[in-house]
Short mmCIF file of C-alpha atoms and ligand atoms in Angstrom, two decimals:
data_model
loop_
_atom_site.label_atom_id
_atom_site.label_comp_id
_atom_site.label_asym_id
_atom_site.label_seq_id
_atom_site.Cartn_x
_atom_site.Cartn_y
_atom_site.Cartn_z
CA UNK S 1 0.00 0.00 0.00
CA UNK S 2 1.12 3.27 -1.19
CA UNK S 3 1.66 5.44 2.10
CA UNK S 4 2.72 9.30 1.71
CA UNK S 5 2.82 12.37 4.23
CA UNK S 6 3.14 15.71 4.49
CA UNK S 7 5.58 17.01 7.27
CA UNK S 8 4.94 20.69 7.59
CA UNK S 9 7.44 22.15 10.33
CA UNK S 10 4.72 25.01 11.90
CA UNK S 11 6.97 28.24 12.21
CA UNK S 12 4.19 29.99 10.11
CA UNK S 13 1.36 29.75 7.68
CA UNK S 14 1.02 27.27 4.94
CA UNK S 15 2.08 28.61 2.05
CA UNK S 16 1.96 27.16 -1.53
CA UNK S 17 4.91 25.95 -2.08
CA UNK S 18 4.41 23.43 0.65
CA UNK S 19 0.28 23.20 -0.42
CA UNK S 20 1.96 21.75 -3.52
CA UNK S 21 3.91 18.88 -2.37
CA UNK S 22 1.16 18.10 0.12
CA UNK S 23 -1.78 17.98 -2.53
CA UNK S 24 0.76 15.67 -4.40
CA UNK S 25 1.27 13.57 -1.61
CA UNK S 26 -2.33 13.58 -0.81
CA UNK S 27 -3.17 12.79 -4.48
CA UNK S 28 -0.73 9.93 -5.10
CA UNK S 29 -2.39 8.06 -2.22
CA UNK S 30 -5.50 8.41 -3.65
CA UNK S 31 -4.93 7.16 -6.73
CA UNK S 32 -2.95 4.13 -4.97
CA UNK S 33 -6.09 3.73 -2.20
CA UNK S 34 -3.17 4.56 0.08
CA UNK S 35 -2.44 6.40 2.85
CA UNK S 36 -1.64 10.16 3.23
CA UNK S 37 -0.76 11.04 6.67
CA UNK S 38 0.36 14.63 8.30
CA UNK S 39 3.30 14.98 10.63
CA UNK S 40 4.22 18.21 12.30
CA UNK S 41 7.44 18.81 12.72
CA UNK S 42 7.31 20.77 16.14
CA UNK S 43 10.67 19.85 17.73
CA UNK S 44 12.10 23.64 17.42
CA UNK S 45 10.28 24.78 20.37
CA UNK S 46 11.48 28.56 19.88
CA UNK S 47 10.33 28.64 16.04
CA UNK S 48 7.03 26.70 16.27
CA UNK S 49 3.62 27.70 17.49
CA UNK S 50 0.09 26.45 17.88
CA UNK S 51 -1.31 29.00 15.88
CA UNK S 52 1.01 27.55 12.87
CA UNK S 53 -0.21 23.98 13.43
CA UNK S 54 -3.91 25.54 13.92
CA UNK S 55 -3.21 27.47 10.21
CA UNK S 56 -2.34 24.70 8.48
CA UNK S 57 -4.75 22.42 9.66
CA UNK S 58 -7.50 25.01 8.55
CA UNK S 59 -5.25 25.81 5.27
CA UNK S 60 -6.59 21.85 4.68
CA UNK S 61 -9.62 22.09 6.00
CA UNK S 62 -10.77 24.55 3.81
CA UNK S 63 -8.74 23.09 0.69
CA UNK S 64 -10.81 19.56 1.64
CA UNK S 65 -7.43 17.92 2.17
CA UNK S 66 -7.98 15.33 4.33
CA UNK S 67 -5.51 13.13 6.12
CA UNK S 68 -5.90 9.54 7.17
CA UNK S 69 -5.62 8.51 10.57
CA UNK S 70 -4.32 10.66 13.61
CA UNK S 71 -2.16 13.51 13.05
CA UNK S 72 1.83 12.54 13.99
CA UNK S 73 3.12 15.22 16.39
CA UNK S 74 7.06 14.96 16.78
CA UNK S 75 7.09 16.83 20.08
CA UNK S 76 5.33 13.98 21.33
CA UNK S 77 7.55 11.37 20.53
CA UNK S 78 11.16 12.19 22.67
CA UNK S 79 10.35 8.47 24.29
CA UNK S 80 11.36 6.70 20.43
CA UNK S 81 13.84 8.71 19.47
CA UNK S 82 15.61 8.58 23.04
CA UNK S 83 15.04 4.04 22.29
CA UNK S 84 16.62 4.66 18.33
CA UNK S 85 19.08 6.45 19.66
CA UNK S 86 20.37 4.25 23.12
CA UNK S 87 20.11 1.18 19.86
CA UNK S 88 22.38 2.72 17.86
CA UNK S 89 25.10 3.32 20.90
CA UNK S 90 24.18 0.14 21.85
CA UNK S 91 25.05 -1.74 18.76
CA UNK S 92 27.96 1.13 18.34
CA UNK S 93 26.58 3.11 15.28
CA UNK S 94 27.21 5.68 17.04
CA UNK S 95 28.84 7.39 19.75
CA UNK S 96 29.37 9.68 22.26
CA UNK S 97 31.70 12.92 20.75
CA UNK S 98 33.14 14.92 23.64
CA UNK S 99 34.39 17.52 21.50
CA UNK S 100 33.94 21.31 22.93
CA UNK S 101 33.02 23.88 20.81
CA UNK S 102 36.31 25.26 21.11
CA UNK S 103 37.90 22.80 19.97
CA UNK S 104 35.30 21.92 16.84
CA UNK S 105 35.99 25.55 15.57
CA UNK S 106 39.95 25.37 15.66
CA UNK S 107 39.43 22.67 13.35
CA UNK S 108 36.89 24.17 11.13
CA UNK S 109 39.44 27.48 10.92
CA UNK S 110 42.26 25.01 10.43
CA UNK S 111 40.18 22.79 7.19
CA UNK S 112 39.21 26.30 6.27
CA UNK S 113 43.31 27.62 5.85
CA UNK S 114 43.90 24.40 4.33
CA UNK S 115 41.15 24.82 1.26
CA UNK S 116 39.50 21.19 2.84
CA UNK S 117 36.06 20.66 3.24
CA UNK S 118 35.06 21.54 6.92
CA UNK S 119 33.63 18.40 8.69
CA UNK S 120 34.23 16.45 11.86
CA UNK S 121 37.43 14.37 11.89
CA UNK S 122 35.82 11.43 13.85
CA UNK S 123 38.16 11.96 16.83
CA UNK S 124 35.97 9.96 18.80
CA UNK S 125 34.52 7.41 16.24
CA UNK S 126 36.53 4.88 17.94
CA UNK S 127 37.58 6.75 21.53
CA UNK S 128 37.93 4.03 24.26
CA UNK S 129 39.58 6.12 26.78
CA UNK S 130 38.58 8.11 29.15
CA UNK S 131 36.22 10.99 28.04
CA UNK S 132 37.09 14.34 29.18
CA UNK S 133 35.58 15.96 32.24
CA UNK S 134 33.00 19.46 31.31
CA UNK S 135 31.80 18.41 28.37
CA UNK S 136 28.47 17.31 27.74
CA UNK S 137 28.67 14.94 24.45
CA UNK S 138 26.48 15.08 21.30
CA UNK S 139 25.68 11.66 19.86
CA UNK S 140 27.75 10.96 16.26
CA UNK S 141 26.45 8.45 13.79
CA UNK S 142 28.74 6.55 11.95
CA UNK S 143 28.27 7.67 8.66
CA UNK S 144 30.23 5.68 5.62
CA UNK S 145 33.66 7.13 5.38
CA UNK S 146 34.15 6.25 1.66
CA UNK S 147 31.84 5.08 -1.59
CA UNK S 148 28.58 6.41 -2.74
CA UNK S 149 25.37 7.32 -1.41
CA UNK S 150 22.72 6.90 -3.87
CA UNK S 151 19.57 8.24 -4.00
CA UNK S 152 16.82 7.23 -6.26
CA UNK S 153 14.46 9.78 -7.35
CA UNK S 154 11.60 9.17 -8.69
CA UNK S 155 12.05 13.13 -10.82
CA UNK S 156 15.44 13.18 -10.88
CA UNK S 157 17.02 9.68 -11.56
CA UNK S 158 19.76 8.54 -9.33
CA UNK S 159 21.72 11.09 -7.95
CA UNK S 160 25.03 10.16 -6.29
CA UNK S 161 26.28 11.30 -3.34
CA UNK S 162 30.04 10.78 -2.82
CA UNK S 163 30.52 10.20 1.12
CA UNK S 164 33.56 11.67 1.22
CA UNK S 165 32.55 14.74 -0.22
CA UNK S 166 29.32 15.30 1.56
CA UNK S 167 29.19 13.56 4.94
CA UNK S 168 30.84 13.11 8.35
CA UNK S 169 29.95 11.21 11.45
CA UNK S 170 27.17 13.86 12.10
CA UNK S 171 25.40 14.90 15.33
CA UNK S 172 22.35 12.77 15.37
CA UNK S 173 21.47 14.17 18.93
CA UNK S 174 22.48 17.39 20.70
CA UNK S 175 24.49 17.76 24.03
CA UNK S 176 21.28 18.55 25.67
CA UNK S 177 19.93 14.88 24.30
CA UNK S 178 17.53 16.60 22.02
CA UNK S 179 17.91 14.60 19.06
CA UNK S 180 18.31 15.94 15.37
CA UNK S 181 16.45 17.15 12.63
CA UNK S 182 17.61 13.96 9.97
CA UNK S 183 17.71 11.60 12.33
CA UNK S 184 14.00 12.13 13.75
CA UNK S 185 12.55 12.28 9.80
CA UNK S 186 14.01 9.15 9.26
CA UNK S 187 12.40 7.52 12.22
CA UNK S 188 9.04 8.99 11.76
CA UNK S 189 8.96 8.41 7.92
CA UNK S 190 9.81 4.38 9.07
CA UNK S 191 7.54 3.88 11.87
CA UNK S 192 5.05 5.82 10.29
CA UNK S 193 5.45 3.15 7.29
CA UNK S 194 5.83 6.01 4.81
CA UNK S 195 6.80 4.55 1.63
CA UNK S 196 7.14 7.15 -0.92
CA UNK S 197 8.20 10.63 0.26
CA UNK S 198 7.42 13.53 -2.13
CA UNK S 199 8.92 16.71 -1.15
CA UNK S 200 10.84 20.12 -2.21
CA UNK S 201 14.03 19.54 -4.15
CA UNK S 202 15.74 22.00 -1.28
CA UNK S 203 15.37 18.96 1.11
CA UNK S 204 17.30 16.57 -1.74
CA UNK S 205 20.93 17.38 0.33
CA UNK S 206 19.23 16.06 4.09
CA UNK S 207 17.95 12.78 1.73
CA UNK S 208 21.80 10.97 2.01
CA UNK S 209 21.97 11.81 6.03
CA UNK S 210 18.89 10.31 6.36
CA UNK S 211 19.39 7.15 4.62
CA UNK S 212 22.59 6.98 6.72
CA UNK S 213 19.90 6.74 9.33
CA UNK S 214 17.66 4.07 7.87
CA UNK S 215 20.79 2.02 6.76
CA UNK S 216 21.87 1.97 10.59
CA UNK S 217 18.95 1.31 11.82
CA UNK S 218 18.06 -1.51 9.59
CA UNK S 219 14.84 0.36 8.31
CA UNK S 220 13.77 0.19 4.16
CA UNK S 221 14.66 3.39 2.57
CA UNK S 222 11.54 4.69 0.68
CA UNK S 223 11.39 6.19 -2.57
CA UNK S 224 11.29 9.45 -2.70
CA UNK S 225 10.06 12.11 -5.15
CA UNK S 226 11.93 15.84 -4.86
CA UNK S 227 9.85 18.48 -6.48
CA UNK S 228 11.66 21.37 -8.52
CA UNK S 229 11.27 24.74 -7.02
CA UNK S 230 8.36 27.03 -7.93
CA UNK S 231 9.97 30.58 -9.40
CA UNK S 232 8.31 33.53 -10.39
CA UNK S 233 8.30 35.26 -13.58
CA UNK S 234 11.73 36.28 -13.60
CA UNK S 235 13.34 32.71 -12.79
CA UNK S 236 13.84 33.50 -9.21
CA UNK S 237 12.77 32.03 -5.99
CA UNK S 238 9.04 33.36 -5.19
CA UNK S 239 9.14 35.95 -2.95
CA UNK S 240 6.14 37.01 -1.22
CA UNK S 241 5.38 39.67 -3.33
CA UNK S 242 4.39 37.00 -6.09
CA UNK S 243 2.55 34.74 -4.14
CA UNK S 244 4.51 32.67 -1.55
CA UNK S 245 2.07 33.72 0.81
CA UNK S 246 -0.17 32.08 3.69
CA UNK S 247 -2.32 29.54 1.56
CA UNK S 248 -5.67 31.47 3.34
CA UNK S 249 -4.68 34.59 1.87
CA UNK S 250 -5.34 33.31 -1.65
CA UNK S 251 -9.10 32.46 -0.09
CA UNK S 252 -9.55 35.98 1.39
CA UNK S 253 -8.78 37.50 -2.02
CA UNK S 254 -11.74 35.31 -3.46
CA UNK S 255 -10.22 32.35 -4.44
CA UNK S 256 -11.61 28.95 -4.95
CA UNK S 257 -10.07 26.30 -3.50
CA UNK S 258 -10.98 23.75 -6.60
CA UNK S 259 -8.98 26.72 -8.54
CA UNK S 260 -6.11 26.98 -6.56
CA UNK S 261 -5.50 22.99 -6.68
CA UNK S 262 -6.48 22.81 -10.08
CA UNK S 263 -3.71 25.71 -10.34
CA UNK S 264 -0.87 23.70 -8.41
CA UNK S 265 -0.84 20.78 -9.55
CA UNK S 266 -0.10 21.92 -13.33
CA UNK S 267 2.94 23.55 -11.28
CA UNK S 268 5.10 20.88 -11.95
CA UNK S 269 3.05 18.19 -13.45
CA UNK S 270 1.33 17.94 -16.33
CA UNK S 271 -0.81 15.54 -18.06
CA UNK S 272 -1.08 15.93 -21.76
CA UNK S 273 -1.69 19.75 -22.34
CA UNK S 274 -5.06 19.19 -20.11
CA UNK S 275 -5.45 22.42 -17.98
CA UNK S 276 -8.55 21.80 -15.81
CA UNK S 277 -8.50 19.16 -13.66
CA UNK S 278 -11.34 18.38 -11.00
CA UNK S 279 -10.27 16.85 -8.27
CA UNK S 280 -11.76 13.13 -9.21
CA UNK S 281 -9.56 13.41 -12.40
CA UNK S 282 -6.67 14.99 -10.46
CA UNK S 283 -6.48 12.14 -8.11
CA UNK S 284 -7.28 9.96 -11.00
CA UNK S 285 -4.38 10.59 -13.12
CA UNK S 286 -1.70 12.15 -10.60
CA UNK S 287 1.94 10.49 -11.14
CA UNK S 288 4.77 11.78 -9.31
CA UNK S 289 7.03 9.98 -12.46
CA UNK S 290 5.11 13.17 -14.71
CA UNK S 291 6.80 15.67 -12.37
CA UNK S 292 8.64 17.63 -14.36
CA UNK S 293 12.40 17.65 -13.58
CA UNK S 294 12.63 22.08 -13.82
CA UNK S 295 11.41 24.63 -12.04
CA UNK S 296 8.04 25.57 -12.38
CA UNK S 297 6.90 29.58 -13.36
CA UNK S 298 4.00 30.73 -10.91
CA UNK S 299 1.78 32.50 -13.23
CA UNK S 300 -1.05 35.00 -11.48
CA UNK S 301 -2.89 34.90 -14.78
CA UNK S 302 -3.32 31.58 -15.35
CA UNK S 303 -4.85 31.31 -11.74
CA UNK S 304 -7.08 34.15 -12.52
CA UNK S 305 -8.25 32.25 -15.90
CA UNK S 306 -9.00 29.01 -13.72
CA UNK S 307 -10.70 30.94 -10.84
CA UNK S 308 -12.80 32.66 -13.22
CA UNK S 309 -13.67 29.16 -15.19
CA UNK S 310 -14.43 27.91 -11.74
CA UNK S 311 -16.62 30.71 -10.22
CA UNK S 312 -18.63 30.37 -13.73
CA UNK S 313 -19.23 27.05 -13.58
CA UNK S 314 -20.38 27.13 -9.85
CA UNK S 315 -24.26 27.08 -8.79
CA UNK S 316 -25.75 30.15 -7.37
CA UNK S 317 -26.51 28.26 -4.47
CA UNK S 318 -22.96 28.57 -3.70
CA UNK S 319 -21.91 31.73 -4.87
CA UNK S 320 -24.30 33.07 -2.91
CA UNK S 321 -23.30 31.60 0.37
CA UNK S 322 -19.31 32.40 -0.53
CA UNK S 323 -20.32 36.00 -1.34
CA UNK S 324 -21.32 36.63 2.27
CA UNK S 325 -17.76 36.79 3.19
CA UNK S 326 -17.14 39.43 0.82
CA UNK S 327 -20.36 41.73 2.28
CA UNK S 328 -22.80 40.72 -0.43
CA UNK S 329 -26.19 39.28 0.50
CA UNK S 330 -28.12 38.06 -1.96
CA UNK S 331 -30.13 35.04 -0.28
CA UNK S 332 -33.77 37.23 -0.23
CA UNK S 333 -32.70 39.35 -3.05
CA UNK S 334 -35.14 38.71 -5.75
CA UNK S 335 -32.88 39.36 -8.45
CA UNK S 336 -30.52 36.80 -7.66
CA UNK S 337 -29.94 34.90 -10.21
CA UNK S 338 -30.16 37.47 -13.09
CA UNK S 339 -27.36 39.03 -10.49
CA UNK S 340 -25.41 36.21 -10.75
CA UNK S 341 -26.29 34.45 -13.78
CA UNK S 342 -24.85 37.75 -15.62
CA UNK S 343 -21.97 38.50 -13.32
CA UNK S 344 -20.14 35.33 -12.61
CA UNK S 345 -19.26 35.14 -16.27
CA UNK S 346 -17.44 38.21 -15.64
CA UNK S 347 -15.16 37.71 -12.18
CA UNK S 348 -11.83 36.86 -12.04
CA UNK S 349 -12.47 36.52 -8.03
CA UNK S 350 -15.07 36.48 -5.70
CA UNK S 351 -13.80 39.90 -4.40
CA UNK S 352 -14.31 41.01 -7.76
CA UNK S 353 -17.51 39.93 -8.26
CA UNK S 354 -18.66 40.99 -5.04
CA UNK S 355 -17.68 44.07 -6.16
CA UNK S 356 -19.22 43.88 -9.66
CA UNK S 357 -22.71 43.07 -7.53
CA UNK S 358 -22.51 45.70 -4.90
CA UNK S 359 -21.06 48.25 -8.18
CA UNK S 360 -24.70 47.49 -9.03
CA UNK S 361 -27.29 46.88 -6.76
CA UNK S 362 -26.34 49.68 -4.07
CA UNK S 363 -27.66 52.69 -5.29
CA UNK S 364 -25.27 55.61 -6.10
CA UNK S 365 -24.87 58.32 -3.27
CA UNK S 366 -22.72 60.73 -5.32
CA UNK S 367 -22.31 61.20 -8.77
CA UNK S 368 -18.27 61.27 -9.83
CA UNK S 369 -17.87 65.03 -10.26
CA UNK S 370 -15.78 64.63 -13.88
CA UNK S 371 -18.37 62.13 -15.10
CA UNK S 372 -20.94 64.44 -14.60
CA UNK S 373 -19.31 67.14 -16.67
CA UNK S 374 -18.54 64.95 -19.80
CA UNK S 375 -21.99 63.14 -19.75
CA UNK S 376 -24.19 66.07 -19.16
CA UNK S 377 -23.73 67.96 -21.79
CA UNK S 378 -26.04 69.23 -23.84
CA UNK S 379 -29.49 68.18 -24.02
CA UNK S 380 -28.77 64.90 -21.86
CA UNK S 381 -31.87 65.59 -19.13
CA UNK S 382 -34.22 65.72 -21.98
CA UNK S 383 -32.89 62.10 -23.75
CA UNK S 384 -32.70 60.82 -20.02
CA UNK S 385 -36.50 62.29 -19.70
CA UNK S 386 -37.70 60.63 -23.13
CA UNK S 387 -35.79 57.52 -21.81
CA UNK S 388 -37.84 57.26 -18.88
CA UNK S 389 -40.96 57.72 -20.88
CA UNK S 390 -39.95 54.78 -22.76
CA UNK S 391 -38.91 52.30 -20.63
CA UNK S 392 -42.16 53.01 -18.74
CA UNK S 393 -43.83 52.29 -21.89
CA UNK S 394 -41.88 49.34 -22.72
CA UNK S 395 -43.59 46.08 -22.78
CA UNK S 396 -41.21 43.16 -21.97
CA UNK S 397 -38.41 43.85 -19.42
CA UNK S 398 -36.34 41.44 -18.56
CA UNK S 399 -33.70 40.40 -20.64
CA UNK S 400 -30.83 42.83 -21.12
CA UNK S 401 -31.15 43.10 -24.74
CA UNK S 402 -35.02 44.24 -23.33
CA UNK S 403 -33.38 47.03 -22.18
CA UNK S 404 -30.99 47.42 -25.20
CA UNK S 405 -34.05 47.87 -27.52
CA UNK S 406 -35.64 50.90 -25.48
CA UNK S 407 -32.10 52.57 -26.06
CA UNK S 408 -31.67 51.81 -29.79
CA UNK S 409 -35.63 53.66 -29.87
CA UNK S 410 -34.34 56.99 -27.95
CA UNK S 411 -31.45 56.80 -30.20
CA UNK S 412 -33.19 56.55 -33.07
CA UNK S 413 -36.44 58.84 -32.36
CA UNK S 414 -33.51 61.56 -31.11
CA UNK S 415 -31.51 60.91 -34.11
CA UNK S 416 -28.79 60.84 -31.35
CA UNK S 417 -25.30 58.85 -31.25
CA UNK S 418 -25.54 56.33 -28.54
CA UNK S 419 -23.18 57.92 -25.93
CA UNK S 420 -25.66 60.94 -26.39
CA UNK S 421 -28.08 58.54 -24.18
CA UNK S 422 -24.90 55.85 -22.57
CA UNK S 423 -22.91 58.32 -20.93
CA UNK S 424 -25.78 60.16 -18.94
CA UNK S 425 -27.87 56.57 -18.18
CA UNK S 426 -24.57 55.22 -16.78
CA UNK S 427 -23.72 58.49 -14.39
CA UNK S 428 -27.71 58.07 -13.31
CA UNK S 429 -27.61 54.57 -12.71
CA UNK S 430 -23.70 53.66 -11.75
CA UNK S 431 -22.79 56.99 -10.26
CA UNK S 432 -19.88 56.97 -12.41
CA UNK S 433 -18.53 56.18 -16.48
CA UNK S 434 -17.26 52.92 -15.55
CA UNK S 435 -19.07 49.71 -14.77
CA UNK S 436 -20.62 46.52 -16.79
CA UNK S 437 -22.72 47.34 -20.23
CA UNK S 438 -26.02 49.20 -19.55
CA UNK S 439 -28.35 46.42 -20.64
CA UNK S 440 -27.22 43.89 -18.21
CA UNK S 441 -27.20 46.63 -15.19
CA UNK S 442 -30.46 47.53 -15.91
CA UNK S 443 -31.56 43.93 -16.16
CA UNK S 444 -30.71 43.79 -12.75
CA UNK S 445 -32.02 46.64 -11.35
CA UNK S 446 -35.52 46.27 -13.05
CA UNK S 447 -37.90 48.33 -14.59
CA UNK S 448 -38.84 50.21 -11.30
CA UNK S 449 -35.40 50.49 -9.28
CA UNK S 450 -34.05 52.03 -13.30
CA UNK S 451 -36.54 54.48 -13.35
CA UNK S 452 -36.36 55.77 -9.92
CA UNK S 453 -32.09 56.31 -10.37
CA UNK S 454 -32.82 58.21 -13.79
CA UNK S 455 -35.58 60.18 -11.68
CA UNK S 456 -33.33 60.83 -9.14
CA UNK S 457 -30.30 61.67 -11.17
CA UNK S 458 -32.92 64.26 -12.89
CA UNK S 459 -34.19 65.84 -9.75
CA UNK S 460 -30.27 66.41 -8.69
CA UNK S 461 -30.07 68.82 -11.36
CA UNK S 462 -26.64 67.39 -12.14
CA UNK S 463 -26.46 69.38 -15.32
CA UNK S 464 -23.82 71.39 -16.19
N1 LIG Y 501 9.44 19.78 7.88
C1 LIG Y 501 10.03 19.98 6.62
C2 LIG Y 501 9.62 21.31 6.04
O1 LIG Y 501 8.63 21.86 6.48
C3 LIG Y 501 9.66 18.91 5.61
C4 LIG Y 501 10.40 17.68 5.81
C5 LIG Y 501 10.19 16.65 4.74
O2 LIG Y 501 9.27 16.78 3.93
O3 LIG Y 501 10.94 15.68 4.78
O4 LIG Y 501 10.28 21.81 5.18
#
């Protein structure tokens, strides 16, 4: 059984670089009926909070990310790591290094003048004497002095580690008896039965330390999957500023969550030239062996295009109930689905088309001072007057073109161009020039609530 995990270390929010490896983790389980499991990786007392474990939990609540079984806390499990670690003494894997931090940065200066490699010399790899007094020792595992460390990657094909070059009898726990960052992974990933580990290509240099660990401690090494970097337009790491920000954020600014998935997993993957994805076909066709072996370019628009496909597509039932976070309430509004039925085709966001609504349906206060004075020129009372007239007159109201047709017969009975009879409606009805075409506006505001802005607009003597 295919068992994967996601190992967030909470010293902040979920952001989407991590989202990523964890919807690909969750979605190769799927597709294997597997397991995907969460670990948090709260050892670092000062850098970790509960509010970080409580963000990403609701990061995956609100994604619909769910995790099998009980959630893995490492904080909670000093008890195994302090039995791994008395084994591997035990069985002399490792030892006890009484080295004092003096000392270990005389010979770090010294590799350094030399032009070596700075790393432990093993002084006490095979001490029997008797340890110095004062020093509290750090726990050493025996790494492999010489040959190769290989690691096969599922995106990357082997990649070889020499042992010389990279590793030394490193501190597996700390003076204190905390133990280490590689060495607890290992453990967890083993007990936890974790079988394929797909993860950020940054972690690909801890990957050799921590098979040291399995090796030693006679666990199977998984496979493991390291994930290419997202960048941002210009090739570079993503900085917040394009969008390695808290995962929530992106919901705040009226995002959906099928649209953000959808989004990241084509960040990296890719399955024909297929761009939507719902998430029974994502979890359907994800294979970590399709991740592609470069970087991946975040791309604002291309989220924008699939929110906007996704906000289209959804019922009104559910717009409507997402549009209450963004102070639109539409539930009793008998308009609503000429509201949204029009609108959603339009929104790149909910924010946006909360705005687009409210841009509509809340009656002007003010009229924009410069919009007044380019679309009340003239004789524009007396079109918006014969307007009036005519829409009262008008038979069927309800579609926009309705509406379109009782401005094509002022325009034409005025012998007028059709900003003559635009630019005025709009300022009466919007406030403003900008906004959605007339037509639909006005199929949303009705016969009644169209006449009485035009009235109004008339009555404020906003002419020149
Ligand atoms: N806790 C690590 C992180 O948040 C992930 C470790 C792993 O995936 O092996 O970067």
């Amino acid at each position: 059984m295919v068992v994967t995990r996601f190992a967030p270390s909470p010293t902040g929010y979920l952001h989407i670089g991590g989202l990523r490896t964890a919807l690909f983790s969750y979605l190769w389980a799927r597709k294997n009926n597997g397991k995907f499991v969460l670990r948090i990786e709260d050892t670092d007392k000062k850098r970790n909070s509960e509010e970080a474990t409580e963000a990403i939990l609701k990061a995956f609540e609100w994604l619909g990310l769910e995790a099998d079984g009980e959630i893995t806390y490492q904080s909670k499990r000093d008890a195994i790591y302090a039995k791994y670690l008395q084994q591997l003494l035990d069985e002399g894997k490792a030892y006890k290094c009484y080295m004092s931090r003096e000392e270990l940065d005389a010979l770090r200066e010294q590799q350094m003048a030399n032009k070596e490699r700075t790393k432990y010399d093993g002084k006490y790899r095979d001490f029997d004497g008797t340890p110095p007094e004062g020093v509290e020792p750090v726990i050493r595992i025996k790494a492999p002095l010489t040959g190769e460390i290989v690691v096969h990657d599922g995106v990357k094909g082997d990649v070889v580690f020499q042992a010389e070059d990279i590793l030394d009898d490193f501190v597996i726990a700390r003076a204190d008896g905390s133990p280490t960052y590689n060495f607890v992974v290992a453990i967890d990933d083993a007990l936890m039965g974790i079988n394929e580990v797909i993860r950020g290509d940054d972690h690909l240099s801890n990957t050799p330390k921590q098979i040291v660990v399995y090796e030693a401690l006679g666990f199977n090494v998984p496979t493991f999957y390291h994930v290419p970097m997202i960048h941002n337009q210009q090739g570079k790491k993503l900085s917040k500023r394009d969008g390695a920000t808290d995962v929530m954020a992106y919901k705040e600014m009226g995002y959906l969550p099928e649209a953000l998935l959808n989004f990241l997993v084509r960040l990296g993957w890719s399955h024909g030239d297929q761009e939507i994805f719902s998430m029974d076909e994502m979890k359907g066709l994800f294979n970590p062996k399709d991740i592609n072996k470069s970087a991946s370019i975040y791309n604002t628009e291309k989220l924008d295009w699939l929110n906007a496909h996704y906000i289209k597509n959804s019922s009104n039932e559910r717009l409507t109930e997402l549009l209450t976070e963004f102070g639109v309430v539409l539930s009793s509004h008998d308009k609503r689905e000429i509201i949204l039925d029009t609108l959603k085709e339009r929104a790149k966001t909910l924010k946006e088309l909360a705005e687009l609504i409210n841009e509509i349906i809340i009656t002007p206060t003010a009229y924009d001072e410069k919009a007044v004075k380019k679309a009340f020129k003239g004789n524009a009372i007396e079109v918006l007057e014969t307007f009036a007239n005519r829409l009262e007159a008008a038979q069927e109201l309800h579609l926009p073109n309705d509406y379109h047709h009782v401005m094509e017969k002022v325009v034409t009975e005025m012998e007028i161009g059709f900003g003559k009879i635009g630019n005025p409606l709009r300022v009466a009805l919007l406030g403003k020039m900008s906004g959605p075409g007339l037509d639909v506006v006005m199929s949303i505001l009705g016969r009644d609530e169209t006449l009485a802005r035009v009235a109004k607009a008339i009555l404020s003597n906003i002419e020149e």
